[in-house]
Every structure is written in C-alpha cells, then in structure tokens.
Amino acid sequence: MRVTVSRRAHFNAAHRLYRKDWTDEKNNAVFGKCNNPNFHGHNYELIASVTGDIDPETGYVIDMKILKDIIKEEVEDAFDHKNLNIDVKEFENLNPTAENIVVVIYNKMKAKLESHLDLEVTLYETPRNFVSYSGE
Amino acid sequence: MRVTVSRRAHFNAAHRLYRKDWTDEKNNAVFGKCNNPNFHGHNYELIASVTGDIDPETGYVIDMKILKDIIKEEVEDAFDHKNLNIDVKEFENLNPTAENIVVVIYNKMKAKLESHLDLEVTLYETPRNFVSYSGE
Amino acid sequence: MRVTVSRRAHFNAAHRLYRKDWTDEKNNAVFGKCNNPNFHGHNYELIASVTGDIDPETGYVIDMKILKDIIKEEVEDAFDHKNLNIDVKEFENLNPTAENIVVVIYNKMKAKLESHLDLEVTLYETPRNFVSYSGE
Amino acid sequence: MRVTVSRRAHFNAAHRLYRKDWTDEKNNAVFGKCNNPNFHGHNYELIASVTGDIDPETGYVIDMKILKDIIKEEVEDAFDHKNLNIDVKEFENLNPTAENIVVVIYNKMKAKLESHLDLEVTLYETPRNFVSYSGE
Amino acid sequence: MRVTVSRRAHFNAAHRLYRKDWTDEKNNAVFGKCNNPNFHGHNYELIASVTGDIDPETGYVIDMKILKDIIKEEVEDAFDHKNLNIDVKEFENLNPTAENIVVVIYNKMKAKLESHLDLEVTLYETPRNFVSYSGE
Amino acid sequence: MRVTVSRRAHFNAAHRLYRKDWTDEKNNAVFGKCNNPNFHGHNYELIASVTGDIDPETGYVIDMKILKDIIKEEVEDAFDHKNLNIDVKEFENLNPTAENIVVVIYNKMKAKLESHLDLEVTLYETPRNFVSYSGE
C-alpha cells in the first residue's frame, strides 16, 4: 500500500530573473518586469509529497516530524527572508525561475530522504502560478 | 528534467444541463435542478498545467506570458460572462457538463501549445466539485 | 459579552444586470458584459454573522442548527440553481447587483431572527468581489 | 476520454495515535503529543477523485449525486463527530494515522463504485498535512 | 493613525458539548451529535487582531514577534493537542462552545497586551463556522 | 442603505525593514531577519472596501470597474514587481512595514474616491500576517 504524505511550508524571498551573460536589452525582452535590477519578491508556498509504503509498526509512511525537519533545514533556513540571487549559493550562476528553484529544492530534499521514498515538490510562486517536479 | 508549470484562471458563465433530444421528464430525472430551463451559473476556476523540459537558456518550461495569452484567447474571451448553451458554439450540440467543458478547453489549448509540451486541465465548477483531463 | 457567530453557505445562480426601462445602449454602456441578454452566472458564497449575548445555559449565541435552517429556507431554497432575474420574485423589478442581492438576503434573514440579535451578511459574487450589509 | 471527477467533503473527529501493545514510554517516544490519552481532534477534509470514461449519453463520468451519496454513507455517517479509536470498528486494532484512515476510506468507497472506475482519495488532517492513496 | 494588525494561528483539540448538571436526554436534545461522550474534534484556526497607533520609531503597532509569542503561550501551548473538557482548567465547569472558547482566549490574551491596545479574536471551529469577540 | 463593496487585488514586491538613521546593531535588534540588506519579498494581497449608499439608478455603490482602475493606477502600477525601499518614493524616508504600507495605500486611494465614500484597506503581507486601516 503506497501512500503519499504531503506537508505544506512557506518562505519569503526576493529575486530577479536575468542572466549575467546577456545584455540588459535581452534580459528585458525575455524577463520583462521580473528583471527589475532592484529585485521584487514572493511568499513562496511549498508542498513536499513523499510516497512510500506504510510502516505496519507505526502506521506512518514517514514521521511528519522528520519531514518537517528536512523542510526546515533544506528550505526554510536556506531561503527564508533571503535574496535568492545574492544570498543563496545554488543561484549564483542559475536563474532563479520557479522551475529552477523547484529542481534545487527537490535535489536538496531527496538527498536527505531514505532512498526507498519517492518525492514530488510543488512550489507556488504566487497563488496563481506554480510548478512541480518529481525527479523525472 | 521535466517540470510542470501551472497557471490559474477563471471565468463566469451560465449553463443548463439537458439534451434537446430527450423529453422534459427524462432531462429532469437525469439532471435534476441543473436542468432549470432559465439556466443557473458558476464561477469556473481553471488550472492549466503544462509539462516539458526546462529550457537551459531561460530557465522556463514555457514563458508564463505565453500560457496566460493562450488561456485568455481560448478560454476567457470565449467563455467569460457567456451562456455556454447559447453563446458558445462548441456546446450547441454538446451538454455542458464539467466533464465536457474540460475536454473542450483541453482540445482548444492543446492545439495552441508547441507539440512537445503535455497539458492537463483542471476545472472547478464549484470549490467542492472539479474535473481534470490530460488527453488520455 | 456580545459574540458574533458566523456561518458560511453557498448557492449557484444565473443573472443579468440591466433595467427594463433603459435602452439597450444605456444598459450596455453602464453594465458592459454583465448585461449579456443570455445571462451569465456565479457561485455565490455567503457569510451570515449573528451578534448577541451568550446564553449562559447553553453557551450559544444562537444554535447553529437554527442559523443553518434559516439560511437554507431563506437563501438556498430560494436562490440555488435559479435564474435570479426570472425565477426570484424579489428581482422582478430590482436589478440583481451584488449590492441589491445582499440587502434582499439581509431583509429575508433578519425577519426570521429573534429581534435582539444583530445581523451582517457578506456575499461573495466571485472570490475577488464581495459586498456586505448590516442594516445601517 | 478518461476524465477525473472530484468531490470535496469533510468530517470532524477525535483520535489518539498509540498502540495498545506498546508501553506508554514507547507510545510517547513515537507519537509525542498525538498520544494524549484524552484525545485531540481534527476537521478532516476529503477529496474523492473518480476516473473513468465520459458517458456519451449524459456527459457524466459519474453522477455527482451518486458520488455524494457514497461519501455520505461510507465516510460522513461513519466518521463525523466520532472518536475514531472508540466509535469506529475499523480502528479497533488499527492506529488511526492519516495514512491508515485514507486506506480505510479508499477501501470502503472502492467497494461501492462500479468496477470500471478508478479511485483516489486525498485526506487533509490539517490544512498543512495531507495524505493520498489510489490503491497501488 | 489607528491600524489593526492580525496574526493567524491554529491548534487541534478534542471536545464535547454538554453540561454535567443536565440529564443525558437534555444534553442530547440541545447539543445533538456534539454531545458524543467519546468526544469529537476540530482544527481550530485563530485570528488575533490588535488595534493601536503606529509607533513612529519602528513603524509597528506591535512587534509581530511579541504577538506570536503571546499566541503561543496563551493559546497554542495551552490548547493544542488537548482535550478541552479534560485537559484545560478554564473548561472544567464551562461548556467549550466556540463562543465560550473565544471569550476565554480573548481574556487570556488581553491580560498580556499593553493596555492601550484593543483586541479582537476570531475563532474558526470549521471553515464554515466561526465566532468573534472584542470585549464588548 | 449603506453597503460595503470589496475588491481583492495583489502585487509582488521586495522590501527591507530598517531605518537609515539607526546603527546596524539597532536595526538588527529591532527588525531581525526582515533587515536583510539584500532584501526579501512578498506576494501582497489587498482588499479595498468602499462603503456608501446604493445608487437606486444602477444598484451600485461604486462601479467595480472604477474601483479596479483606481487599484490598478494607485497600487498595482506603483508597487508591483518593485523594490519598495528603492523604487517607490513614498518609502524613501518611511520604513515599509505592513502598517506604513497600508496607510500609504489608503491615502492614495482615498484621494481618488468621491468624498462621500468611506474606505478601508486590508493588506496581507503573508497569508498569516495582515493589517487594516480605515482612516481613523
């Protein structure tokens, strides 16, 4: 019986979409107002979904406290109240689009989960725009 | 790395569930109060989810402005503040159940997306009732 | 100790904004796409808020079952799956704007509540547009 | 054309996480404050998602009234305003974790659905913690 | 310039509506299924709203960290994962209706706020039922 | 009959809480992680609530299109995808706390509304923290 267990979390961050190796004109043409050099920001909402068998001893797929701690260490402590472009090393040379952020979060969290567990991460950049990634 | 990018939109419309080729009795028996001949209506909420590879140049699966424009042209301009049974040609001979509406929206949007992109459409008829279709 | 007790409910309806005594041109100029002669519709969400003293016997301001029944009889049975302009007598000669609907609902519900209780009604026409009225 | 039709429902219940065959110390170590011997409780929110072909006659995958009735009989009447550990026979010897509850609900509902229909059940224990199961 | 600052929080608890000094028949007649002797439960959502002048030094009405700490000490630590009837002394002889709970929370929090600040507490027993109290 | 008409809107922005005339130590002590010199950000959600008499001609308190346009010009065009500290002149010498932002928005919008209309503005900095101001 494979059950998916999901936990919602959130962090606030500033970011800017642009590539250092492009001209201002090209950055503006492609990224529009998301390229504001003074940054803008979001309340990111995250859903981490872990799939595995129910442990017949505990009735848990994963202890929610373990999942909460992984989210706290890998996502909240790393990204909350940060400027993604300046303060987070993963985005030093990677454009912090929602797509790239969700892949970074997936990779950080997957490395901390027991290997028999599957992971999907959904990231809301706004209540209207969101992305998801499951390592495929 | 296949990532899913989702965009939420909405439209308001009137509709009535019935078949022209059925008697009033049969329409009432099958569709109940949804068969009110004077129509009723909904705030439809839509989630369009596009899956594809991240473009390493931009960090996008699809530019959200392109997805917004497709939703605007194919869904909002076509259905918003309309009577689905009378004003929308796709439902001239098709009962506008949530199931049929979501398939119509999927087909209209899929035709405008680059062919390497997958699409899933979720349509909320009310916050409690919703349907989804991914072309399978 | 005056406490406010609120109950959420919903109904789906079709409507059209227009005045019979105006020309088509004037109706279009003032009400725009809300004047579609074939109607459009909404999922109306309602919050009825009743304020009064806590009954020291029961610990209730009002038994929630009584409030639910009043909402059912005065709002849901009267408006759900209806065309407000055609099927609801209060709007025979009254334009069913959100403002006018909330006043009609307030008056219907207030008449059924014990007179020492205050009432406020909030009506969501969409998740983004809503109105409220408390009899002032 | 396989479409998924989803219906949202809810029930309120008390529960306690523990195993009768464990010591108090072990129950506390594993289940923490969820092991309060006097119970705690939740507003459980449920999404039942049924996948099948659209019936070309009605435009329905399943009549929503049938789905509502199955949810009412198998979930709401059985669990609402109950103590899951004491009042619900399925949890007499099964720890009522969210994972175990969602499997019980899936099995009860699946038995009432026509066999050609697939089912997925998502259960929110809180707005931040939820589980889902589709019989795999 | 009087501004209202609101903070949302939550706790899970079991409870039962009844009066020790009433017969079972009377408790059942008045409180219905909320009188289950084995308890039921809720995810209570709380909004604490503090009104006062903006401090021109900080731009704050109240430091949100102070408000968070008061909510944690007076509400979350006291009520979360508890049985309100058994584990919480305020309800030893007070029926834990939503109305009575919101007054108890108001009184506990008001005593910890600087006296020039006004307080309103809104308590959601379910997403559909909620109460509020501001000390009037 | 005084009715309140509310409209929801949103904007994304970066900001930093600090005072230029304070030392880094004092800014850190008072504003904590909100004082990140590289900024962080939010999806601000706004509710503008306008109270007035229903115009018996139109059934409107205010034409929602007028309210939408005022929000667009005074709030969205001014703040969306901006750095509040750097790009918005009102915060050149004013700390952009939620309290100060809501007062600035109130003043900008009130100046554009007909004088007989009352205004209240509620601003969500996150889904858990929000402020409101009505000019009192």
mmCIF file with all atom_site columns, N, CA and C in Angstrom, chain A residues 44-97:
data_model
loop_
_atom_site.group_PDB
_atom_site.id
_atom_site.type_symbol
_atom_site.label_atom_id
_atom_site.label_alt_id
_atom_site.label_comp_id
_atom_site.label_asym_id
_atom_site.label_entity_id
_atom_site.label_seq_id
_atom_site.pdbx_PDB_ins_code
_atom_site.Cartn_x
_atom_site.Cartn_y
_atom_site.Cartn_z
_atom_site.occupancy
_atom_site.B_iso_or_equiv
_atom_site.pdbx_formal_charge
_atom_site.auth_seq_id
_atom_site.auth_comp_id
_atom_site.auth_asym_id
_atom_site.auth_atom_id
_atom_site.pdbx_PDB_model_num
ATOM 1   N N  . TYR A 1 44 ? 6.681  32.355 -1.156  1.00 0.00 ? 44 TYR A N  1
ATOM 2   C CA . TYR A 1 44 ? 6.666  31.034 -1.770  1.00 0.00 ? 44 TYR A CA 1
ATOM 3   C C  . TYR A 1 44 ? 5.966  30.040 -0.843  1.00 0.00 ? 44 TYR A C  1
ATOM 4   N N  . GLU A 1 45 ? 5.029  29.283 -1.396  1.00 0.00 ? 45 GLU A N  1
ATOM 5   C CA . GLU A 1 45 ? 4.385  28.189 -0.655  1.00 0.00 ? 45 GLU A CA 1
ATOM 6   C C  . GLU A 1 45 ? 4.871  26.890 -1.258  1.00 0.00 ? 45 GLU A C  1
ATOM 7   N N  . LEU A 1 46 ? 5.191  25.943 -0.401  1.00 0.00 ? 46 LEU A N  1
ATOM 8   C CA . LEU A 1 46 ? 5.814  24.700 -0.834  1.00 0.00 ? 46 LEU A CA 1
ATOM 9   C C  . LEU A 1 46 ? 4.968  23.521 -0.382  1.00 0.00 ? 46 LEU A C  1
ATOM 10  N N  . ILE A 1 47 ? 4.771  22.536 -1.244  1.00 0.00 ? 47 ILE A N  1
ATOM 11  C CA . ILE A 1 47 ? 4.196  21.258 -0.806  1.00 0.00 ? 47 ILE A CA 1
ATOM 12  C C  . ILE A 1 47 ? 5.203  20.166 -1.141  1.00 0.00 ? 47 ILE A C  1
ATOM 13  N N  . ALA A 1 48 ? 5.683  19.479 -0.111  1.00 0.00 ? 48 ALA A N  1
ATOM 14  C CA . ALA A 1 48 ? 6.592  18.348 -0.298  1.00 0.00 ? 48 ALA A CA 1
ATOM 15  C C  . ALA A 1 48 ? 5.785  17.071 -0.100  1.00 0.00 ? 48 ALA A C  1
ATOM 16  N N  . SER A 1 49 ? 5.767  16.216 -1.127  1.00 0.00 ? 49 SER A N  1
ATOM 17  C CA . SER A 1 49 ? 4.950  14.997 -1.104  1.00 0.00 ? 49 SER A CA 1
ATOM 18  C C  . SER A 1 49 ? 5.862  13.781 -1.187  1.00 0.00 ? 49 SER A C  1
ATOM 19  N N  . VAL A 1 50 ? 5.799  12.941 -0.157  1.00 0.00 ? 50 VAL A N  1
ATOM 20  C CA . VAL A 1 50 ? 6.664  11.775 -0.040  1.00 0.00 ? 50 VAL A CA 1
ATOM 21  C C  . VAL A 1 50 ? 5.814  10.517 -0.192  1.00 0.00 ? 50 VAL A C  1
ATOM 22  N N  . THR A 1 51 ? 6.214  9.630  -1.110  1.00 0.00 ? 51 THR A N  1
ATOM 23  C CA . THR A 1 51 ? 5.439  8.412  -1.363  1.00 0.00 ? 51 THR A CA 1
ATOM 24  C C  . THR A 1 51 ? 6.236  7.182  -0.953  1.00 0.00 ? 51 THR A C  1
ATOM 25  N N  . GLY A 1 52 ? 5.571  6.283  -0.216  1.00 0.00 ? 52 GLY A N  1
ATOM 26  C CA . GLY A 1 52 ? 6.216  5.042  0.186   1.00 0.00 ? 52 GLY A CA 1
ATOM 27  C C  . GLY A 1 52 ? 5.204  4.107  0.818   1.00 0.00 ? 52 GLY A C  1
ATOM 28  N N  . ASP A 1 53 ? 5.671  2.965  1.280   1.00 0.00 ? 53 ASP A N  1
ATOM 29  C CA . ASP A 1 53 ? 4.791  2.002  1.938   1.00 0.00 ? 53 ASP A CA 1
ATOM 30  C C  . ASP A 1 53 ? 4.516  2.437  3.377   1.00 0.00 ? 53 ASP A C  1
ATOM 31  N N  . ILE A 1 54 ? 3.321  2.093  3.862   1.00 0.00 ? 54 ILE A N  1
ATOM 32  C CA . ILE A 1 54 ? 3.009  2.342  5.272   1.00 0.00 ? 54 ILE A CA 1
ATOM 33  C C  . ILE A 1 54 ? 3.796  1.360  6.129   1.00 0.00 ? 54 ILE A C  1
ATOM 34  N N  . ASP A 1 55 ? 4.526  1.876  7.110   1.00 0.00 ? 55 ASP A N  1
ATOM 35  C CA . ASP A 1 55 ? 5.214  1.026  8.089   1.00 0.00 ? 55 ASP A CA 1
ATOM 36  C C  . ASP A 1 55 ? 4.137  0.388  8.983   1.00 0.00 ? 55 ASP A C  1
ATOM 37  N N  . PRO A 1 56 ? 3.997  -0.942 8.966   1.00 0.00 ? 56 PRO A N  1
ATOM 38  C CA . PRO A 1 56 ? 2.902  -1.555 9.741   1.00 0.00 ? 56 PRO A CA 1
ATOM 39  C C  . PRO A 1 56 ? 3.073  -1.362 11.252  1.00 0.00 ? 56 PRO A C  1
ATOM 40  N N  . GLU A 1 57 ? 4.271  -1.103 11.711  1.00 0.00 ? 57 GLU A N  1
ATOM 41  C CA . GLU A 1 57 ? 4.502  -0.829 13.133  1.00 0.00 ? 57 GLU A CA 1
ATOM 42  C C  . GLU A 1 57 ? 3.849  0.476  13.583  1.00 0.00 ? 57 GLU A C  1
ATOM 43  N N  . THR A 1 58 ? 4.152  1.556  12.848  1.00 0.00 ? 58 THR A N  1
ATOM 44  C CA . THR A 1 58 ? 3.734  2.893  13.287  1.00 0.00 ? 58 THR A CA 1
ATOM 45  C C  . THR A 1 58 ? 2.484  3.396  12.564  1.00 0.00 ? 58 THR A C  1
ATOM 46  N N  . GLY A 1 59 ? 2.204  2.844  11.405  1.00 0.00 ? 59 GLY A N  1
ATOM 47  C CA . GLY A 1 59 ? 1.130  3.401  10.592  1.00 0.00 ? 59 GLY A CA 1
ATOM 48  C C  . GLY A 1 59 ? 1.558  4.643  9.824   1.00 0.00 ? 59 GLY A C  1
ATOM 49  N N  . TYR A 1 60 ? 2.848  4.926  9.811   1.00 0.00 ? 60 TYR A N  1
ATOM 50  C CA . TYR A 1 60 ? 3.390  6.095  9.115   1.00 0.00 ? 60 TYR A CA 1
ATOM 51  C C  . TYR A 1 60 ? 4.113  5.678  7.823   1.00 0.00 ? 60 TYR A C  1
ATOM 52  N N  . VAL A 1 61 ? 4.058  6.491  6.782   1.00 0.00 ? 61 VAL A N  1
ATOM 53  C CA . VAL A 1 61 ? 4.997  6.374  5.660   1.00 0.00 ? 61 VAL A CA 1
ATOM 54  C C  . VAL A 1 61 ? 6.317  7.007  6.068   1.00 0.00 ? 61 VAL A C  1
ATOM 55  N N  . ILE A 1 62 ? 6.190  8.185  6.661   1.00 0.00 ? 62 ILE A N  1
ATOM 56  C CA . ILE A 1 62 ? 7.350  8.891  7.216   1.00 0.00 ? 62 ILE A CA 1
ATOM 57  C C  . ILE A 1 62 ? 6.824  9.683  8.405   1.00 0.00 ? 62 ILE A C  1
ATOM 58  N N  . ASP A 1 63 ? 7.582  9.740  9.466   1.00 0.00 ? 63 ASP A N  1
ATOM 59  C CA . ASP A 1 63 ? 7.195  10.547 10.616  1.00 0.00 ? 63 ASP A CA 1
ATOM 60  C C  . ASP A 1 63 ? 7.167  12.011 10.164  1.00 0.00 ? 63 ASP A C  1
ATOM 61  N N  . MET A 1 64 ? 6.006  12.659 10.323  1.00 0.00 ? 64 MET A N  1
ATOM 62  C CA . MET A 1 64 ? 5.858  14.036 9.866   1.00 0.00 ? 64 MET A CA 1
ATOM 63  C C  . MET A 1 64 ? 6.904  14.957 10.501  1.00 0.00 ? 64 MET A C  1
ATOM 64  N N  . LYS A 1 65 ? 7.364  14.629 11.688  1.00 0.00 ? 65 LYS A N  1
ATOM 65  C CA . LYS A 1 65 ? 8.390  15.478 12.334  1.00 0.00 ? 65 LYS A CA 1
ATOM 66  C C  . LYS A 1 65 ? 9.705  15.408 11.549  1.00 0.00 ? 65 LYS A C  1
ATOM 67  N N  . ILE A 1 66 ? 10.013 14.231 10.985  1.00 0.00 ? 66 ILE A N  1
ATOM 68  C CA . ILE A 1 66 ? 11.227 14.118 10.170  1.00 0.00 ? 66 ILE A CA 1
ATOM 69  C C  . ILE A 1 66 ? 11.083 14.955 8.904   1.00 0.00 ? 66 ILE A C  1
ATOM 70  N N  . LEU A 1 67 ? 9.908  14.863 8.271   1.00 0.00 ? 67 LEU A N  1
ATOM 71  C CA . LEU A 1 67 ? 9.678  15.640 7.047   1.00 0.00 ? 67 LEU A CA 1
ATOM 72  C C  . LEU A 1 67 ? 9.743  17.147 7.338   1.00 0.00 ? 67 LEU A C  1
ATOM 73  N N  . LYS A 1 68 ? 9.110  17.555 8.455   1.00 0.00 ? 68 LYS A N  1
ATOM 74  C CA . LYS A 1 68 ? 9.164  18.972 8.856   1.00 0.00 ? 68 LYS A CA 1
ATOM 75  C C  . LYS A 1 68 ? 10.595 19.444 9.053   1.00 0.00 ? 68 LYS A C  1
ATOM 76  N N  . ASP A 1 69 ? 11.414 18.607 9.698   1.00 0.00 ? 69 ASP A N  1
ATOM 77  C CA . ASP A 1 69 ? 12.797 18.997 9.967   1.00 0.00 ? 69 ASP A CA 1
ATOM 78  C C  . ASP A 1 69 ? 13.603 19.110 8.668   1.00 0.00 ? 69 ASP A C  1
ATOM 79  N N  . ILE A 1 70 ? 13.379 18.189 7.738   1.00 0.00 ? 70 ILE A N  1
ATOM 80  C CA . ILE A 1 70 ? 14.094 18.277 6.451   1.00 0.00 ? 70 ILE A CA 1
ATOM 81  C C  . ILE A 1 70 ? 13.701 19.555 5.718   1.00 0.00 ? 70 ILE A C  1
ATOM 82  N N  . ILE A 1 71 ? 12.403 19.873 5.711   1.00 0.00 ? 71 ILE A N  1
ATOM 83  C CA . ILE A 1 71 ? 11.963 21.116 5.062   1.00 0.00 ? 71 ILE A CA 1
ATOM 84  C C  . ILE A 1 71 ? 12.603 22.321 5.752   1.00 0.00 ? 71 ILE A C  1
ATOM 85  N N  . LYS A 1 72 ? 12.631 22.289 7.078   1.00 0.00 ? 72 LYS A N  1
ATOM 86  C CA . LYS A 1 72 ? 13.183 23.436 7.808   1.00 0.00 ? 72 LYS A CA 1
ATOM 87  C C  . LYS A 1 72 ? 14.660 23.643 7.454   1.00 0.00 ? 72 LYS A C  1
ATOM 88  N N  . GLU A 1 73 ? 15.423 22.542 7.488   1.00 0.00 ? 73 GLU A N  1
ATOM 89  C CA . GLU A 1 73 ? 16.865 22.678 7.262   1.00 0.00 ? 73 GLU A CA 1
ATOM 90  C C  . GLU A 1 73 ? 17.206 22.994 5.806   1.00 0.00 ? 73 GLU A C  1
ATOM 91  N N  . GLU A 1 74 ? 16.554 22.275 4.896   1.00 0.00 ? 74 GLU A N  1
ATOM 92  C CA . GLU A 1 74 ? 16.953 22.384 3.494   1.00 0.00 ? 74 GLU A CA 1
ATOM 93  C C  . GLU A 1 74 ? 16.295 23.557 2.771   1.00 0.00 ? 74 GLU A C  1
ATOM 94  N N  . VAL A 1 75 ? 15.110 23.986 3.246   1.00 0.00 ? 75 VAL A N  1
ATOM 95  C CA . VAL A 1 75 ? 14.375 25.025 2.516   1.00 0.00 ? 75 VAL A CA 1
ATOM 96  C C  . VAL A 1 75 ? 14.235 26.300 3.352   1.00 0.00 ? 75 VAL A C  1
ATOM 97  N N  . GLU A 1 76 ? 13.598 26.209 4.501   1.00 0.00 ? 76 GLU A N  1
ATOM 98  C CA . GLU A 1 76 ? 13.297 27.431 5.248   1.00 0.00 ? 76 GLU A CA 1
ATOM 99  C C  . GLU A 1 76 ? 14.568 28.126 5.730   1.00 0.00 ? 76 GLU A C  1
ATOM 100 N N  . ASP A 1 77 ? 15.459 27.384 6.394   1.00 0.00 ? 77 ASP A N  1
ATOM 101 C CA . ASP A 1 77 ? 16.693 28.025 6.882   1.00 0.00 ? 77 ASP A CA 1
ATOM 102 C C  . ASP A 1 77 ? 17.541 28.548 5.729   1.00 0.00 ? 77 ASP A C  1
ATOM 103 N N  . ALA A 1 78 ? 17.454 27.891 4.576   1.00 0.00 ? 78 ALA A N  1
ATOM 104 C CA . ALA A 1 78 ? 18.299 28.269 3.441   1.00 0.00 ? 78 ALA A CA 1
ATOM 105 C C  . ALA A 1 78 ? 17.743 29.437 2.635   1.00 0.00 ? 78 ALA A C  1
ATOM 106 N N  . PHE A 1 79 ? 16.403 29.543 2.550   1.00 0.00 ? 79 PHE A N  1
ATOM 107 C CA . PHE A 1 79 ? 15.820 30.506 1.603   1.00 0.00 ? 79 PHE A CA 1
ATOM 108 C C  . PHE A 1 79 ? 15.002 31.622 2.266   1.00 0.00 ? 79 PHE A C  1
ATOM 109 N N  . ASP A 1 80 ? 14.517 31.413 3.497   1.00 0.00 ? 80 ASP A N  1
ATOM 110 C CA . ASP A 1 80 ? 13.546 32.353 4.057   1.00 0.00 ? 80 ASP A CA 1
ATOM 111 C C  . ASP A 1 80 ? 14.176 33.709 4.372   1.00 0.00 ? 80 ASP A C  1
ATOM 112 N N  . HIS A 1 81 ? 13.494 34.786 3.969   1.00 0.00 ? 81 HIS A N  1
ATOM 113 C CA . HIS A 1 81 ? 13.962 36.156 4.168   1.00 0.00 ? 81 HIS A CA 1
ATOM 114 C C  . HIS A 1 81 ? 15.338 36.372 3.534   1.00 0.00 ? 81 HIS A C  1
ATOM 115 N N  . LYS A 1 82 ? 15.564 35.683 2.411   1.00 0.00 ? 82 LYS A N  1
ATOM 116 C CA . LYS A 1 82 ? 16.812 35.834 1.668   1.00 0.00 ? 82 LYS A CA 1
ATOM 117 C C  . LYS A 1 82 ? 16.562 36.471 0.305   1.00 0.00 ? 82 LYS A C  1
ATOM 118 N N  . ASN A 1 83 ? 17.649 36.957 -0.271  1.00 0.00 ? 83 ASN A N  1
ATOM 119 C CA . ASN A 1 83 ? 17.652 37.351 -1.672  1.00 0.00 ? 83 ASN A CA 1
ATOM 120 C C  . ASN A 1 83 ? 18.223 36.160 -2.439  1.00 0.00 ? 83 ASN A C  1
ATOM 121 N N  . LEU A 1 84 ? 17.398 35.495 -3.228  1.00 0.00 ? 84 LEU A N  1
ATOM 122 C CA . LEU A 1 84 ? 17.841 34.242 -3.860  1.00 0.00 ? 84 LEU A CA 1
ATOM 123 C C  . LEU A 1 84 ? 19.071 34.457 -4.728  1.00 0.00 ? 84 LEU A C  1
ATOM 124 N N  . ASN A 1 85 ? 19.128 35.555 -5.462  1.00 0.00 ? 85 ASN A N  1
ATOM 125 C CA . ASN A 1 85 ? 20.258 35.793 -6.366  1.00 0.00 ? 85 ASN A CA 1
ATOM 126 C C  . ASN A 1 85 ? 21.569 36.039 -5.628  1.00 0.00 ? 85 ASN A C  1
ATOM 127 N N  . ILE A 1 86 ? 21.494 36.707 -4.477  1.00 0.00 ? 86 ILE A N  1
ATOM 128 C CA . ILE A 1 86 ? 22.714 37.133 -3.787  1.00 0.00 ? 86 ILE A CA 1
ATOM 129 C C  . ILE A 1 86 ? 23.066 36.220 -2.623  1.00 0.00 ? 86 ILE A C  1
ATOM 130 N N  . ASP A 1 87 ? 22.051 35.777 -1.860  1.00 0.00 ? 87 ASP A N  1
ATOM 131 C CA . ASP A 1 87 ? 22.317 35.078 -0.597  1.00 0.00 ? 87 ASP A CA 1
ATOM 132 C C  . ASP A 1 87 ? 22.354 33.558 -0.713  1.00 0.00 ? 87 ASP A C  1
ATOM 133 N N  . VAL A 1 88 ? 21.937 32.981 -1.838  1.00 0.00 ? 88 VAL A N  1
ATOM 134 C CA . VAL A 1 88 ? 21.798 31.522 -1.935  1.00 0.00 ? 88 VAL A CA 1
ATOM 135 C C  . VAL A 1 88 ? 22.749 31.003 -3.012  1.00 0.00 ? 88 VAL A C  1
ATOM 136 N N  . LYS A 1 89 ? 23.719 30.171 -2.580  1.00 0.00 ? 89 LYS A N  1
ATOM 137 C CA . LYS A 1 89 ? 24.818 29.817 -3.487  1.00 0.00 ? 89 LYS A CA 1
ATOM 138 C C  . LYS A 1 89 ? 24.333 29.047 -4.713  1.00 0.00 ? 89 LYS A C  1
ATOM 139 N N  . GLU A 1 90 ? 23.228 28.256 -4.593  1.00 0.00 ? 90 GLU A N  1
ATOM 140 C CA . GLU A 1 90 ? 22.747 27.486 -5.745  1.00 0.00 ? 90 GLU A CA 1
ATOM 141 C C  . GLU A 1 90 ? 22.363 28.385 -6.923  1.00 0.00 ? 90 GLU A C  1
ATOM 142 N N  . PHE A 1 91 ? 22.028 29.662 -6.640  1.00 0.00 ? 91 PHE A N  1
ATOM 143 C CA . PHE A 1 91 ? 21.581 30.533 -7.720  1.00 0.00 ? 91 PHE A CA 1
ATOM 144 C C  . PHE A 1 91 ? 22.645 31.549 -8.131  1.00 0.00 ? 91 PHE A C  1
ATOM 145 N N  . GLU A 1 92 ? 23.867 31.291 -7.705  1.00 0.00 ? 92 GLU A N  1
ATOM 146 C CA . GLU A 1 92 ? 24.946 32.197 -8.098  1.00 0.00 ? 92 GLU A CA 1
ATOM 147 C C  . GLU A 1 92 ? 25.054 32.263 -9.622  1.00 0.00 ? 92 GLU A C  1
ATOM 148 N N  . ASN A 1 93 ? 24.937 31.093 -10.244 1.00 0.00 ? 93 ASN A N  1
ATOM 149 C CA . ASN A 1 93 ? 25.023 31.043 -11.699 1.00 0.00 ? 93 ASN A CA 1
ATOM 150 C C  . ASN A 1 93 ? 23.824 30.350 -12.324 1.00 0.00 ? 93 ASN A C  1
ATOM 151 N N  . LEU A 1 94 ? 22.703 30.405 -11.622 1.00 0.00 ? 94 LEU A N  1
ATOM 152 C CA . LEU A 1 94 ? 21.473 29.762 -12.106 1.00 0.00 ? 94 LEU A CA 1
ATOM 153 C C  . LEU A 1 94 ? 20.331 30.749 -11.906 1.00 0.00 ? 94 LEU A C  1
ATOM 154 N N  . ASN A 1 95 ? 19.606 31.029 -12.981 1.00 0.00 ? 95 ASN A N  1
ATOM 155 C CA . ASN A 1 95 ? 18.498 31.990 -12.950 1.00 0.00 ? 95 ASN A CA 1
ATOM 156 C C  . ASN A 1 95 ? 17.392 31.462 -12.033 1.00 0.00 ? 95 ASN A C  1
ATOM 157 N N  . PRO A 1 96 ? 16.980 32.212 -10.986 1.00 0.00 ? 96 PRO A N  1
ATOM 158 C CA . PRO A 1 96 ? 16.009 31.670 -10.026 1.00 0.00 ? 96 PRO A CA 1
ATOM 159 C C  . PRO A 1 96 ? 14.567 31.741 -10.526 1.00 0.00 ? 96 PRO A C  1
ATOM 160 N N  . THR A 1 97 ? 14.310 31.122 -11.683 1.00 0.00 ? 97 THR A N  1
ATOM 161 C CA . THR A 1 97 ? 12.921 30.919 -12.107 1.00 0.00 ? 97 THR A CA 1
ATOM 162 C C  . THR A 1 97 ? 12.275 29.904 -11.172 1.00 0.00 ? 97 THR A C  1
#
